Amino acid sequence: DGLVLSHFPLGPTIYFSLSNVVLRHDLKTKLDKMAQEYPHLIFDGFSTTLGERVTSVLKHLFPVPKVESKRIITFRADHDSITVRHHTYSKEDHRTIGLNEIGPRFEMKPFQILLGTIEQ
């Protein structure tokens, strides 16, 4: 499986291979309906120049969330792969936050980055 992200109009384009894909409805927990709010994004481990480039492309896939949004998508870079998880959170009290995985979850490995778009 694969994913191609092309940042229009000038690029870059990143090709990813996907692995360990678990879809939302394949999770073992009972899920409520998906909230129609934009997620907050967390990027961990993208400290290199290449990591900053990948972060720039990924963060432009999502609109800016409202402050009260309870959805979170985490992108964690570990060596040559990126682990993606999708959660909602709830504040249980002033010191405790609960996380609930709502899927999907998967791992991406970038294998090619082009300066232009797919068409170039």
C-alpha angles and dihedrals in degrees: 000000000000146000129209119199117189120183106215140248100015106008157198106210121200125195116206133186114216127216140167091028115182114180124216095256092047092066116108096229124085108255130210122215115293113262112240096228131111115258129240110239126225120193117190127181099010095125101130126083090254090049091053090052092051090046091053092054095045096047092053090062090074132056119236109279126229115252092247094054112127097197123101131186115194123201112190121185115210116173104306101344136072119218115209124199130174120208144162121215136206131192107235095181137334092289105031132071122186122212124205119189111224100173167213103145128178146140124249128198117194110220104168135025121189125191094223135046128278091268096055 
